[in-house]
Amino acid sequence: MDKLASMLPKYEIVLSMHGVGKSLGPQLIAEIGDVTRFKKRNALSAFAGVDPSVNQSGSFETLHNRTTKHGSPILRKTLFMVMSVLLQTSPEDDAVYQFLDKKRSEGKPYYVYMTAGANKFLRIYYSKIKSQPS
């Protein structure tokens, strides 16, 4: 998988991100596919199923929303592995790790900070790949 993925132009960009290596990089590329098919970065988060659901009716609005979990469970698992690697390596200069650490220090539950970190990672991934010249 790594050999095939290394032929893609976005391969080096994906591998340059903290927490992604020669195993998780091709998995991310394969599961996400072509980023240009998503009109907004929120669409990529929705595709992965790491976006918060909306529960409101009239003037009622909930304070605690679960994740939608729509989309690819394999992509979610890959994102959680990337978050685990970030927590194990603790790269202080990485924005996603700093975000994860902040959420952990606030006392957020495991699933909450891992999902929020995955969402932030996807937003950064989207912007890096979209900014690359075709």
XYZ file of N, CA and C in Angstrom, residues 1-16 20-30:
81
model
N 0.822 -1.184 0.000
C 0.000 0.000 0.000
C 0.875 1.261 0.000
N 1.943 1.195 0.775
C 2.840 2.347 0.867
C 3.485 2.639 -0.478
N 3.860 1.590 -1.202
C 4.511 1.767 -2.503
C 3.572 2.465 -3.493
N 2.299 2.051 -3.500
C 1.328 2.685 -4.395
C 1.036 4.122 -3.974
N 0.863 4.331 -2.679
C 0.530 5.672 -2.183
C 1.680 6.648 -2.404
N 2.924 6.147 -2.390
C 4.074 7.042 -2.553
C 4.119 7.681 -3.939
N 3.369 7.154 -4.887
C 3.326 7.740 -6.225
C 2.373 8.939 -6.305
N 1.541 9.109 -5.296
C 0.590 10.221 -5.294
C 1.274 11.516 -4.865
N 0.857 12.655 -5.436
C 1.495 13.929 -5.086
C 1.240 14.360 -3.642
N 0.128 13.939 -3.047
C -0.178 14.360 -1.680
C 0.481 13.487 -0.615
N 1.172 12.443 -1.034
C 1.782 11.490 -0.097
C 2.751 12.167 0.872
N 3.638 12.984 0.350
C 4.639 13.654 1.202
C 3.982 14.632 2.182
N 2.934 15.295 1.744
C 2.224 16.233 2.620
C 1.581 15.484 3.781
N 0.952 14.358 3.467
C 0.289 13.562 4.503
C 1.319 13.010 5.487
N 2.441 12.508 4.976
C 3.479 11.964 5.860
C 4.154 13.041 6.705
N 4.097 14.280 6.276
C 4.726 15.354 7.049
C 3.912 15.729 8.288
N 1.313 10.592 11.648
C 1.073 9.806 10.444
C 2.400 9.258 9.955
N 2.425 7.956 9.724
C 3.636 7.313 9.231
C 3.352 6.535 7.960
N 4.234 5.609 7.648
C 4.118 4.839 6.406
C 2.992 3.819 6.442
N 2.426 3.596 7.599
C 1.280 2.692 7.697
C -0.041 3.464 7.688
N -0.135 4.487 8.536
C -1.378 5.246 8.644
C -1.579 6.228 7.492
N -0.496 6.705 6.879
C -0.596 7.649 5.764
C -1.369 7.081 4.580
N -0.958 5.915 4.071
C -1.715 5.327 2.963
C -3.153 4.977 3.342
N -3.385 4.600 4.600
C -4.752 4.312 5.039
C -5.615 5.565 4.962
N -5.069 6.686 5.430
C -5.809 7.955 5.360
C -6.114 8.338 3.920
N -5.095 8.249 3.080
C -5.267 8.629 1.679
C -6.319 7.742 1.017
N -6.272 6.447 1.302
C -7.215 5.514 0.686
C -8.637 5.735 1.191
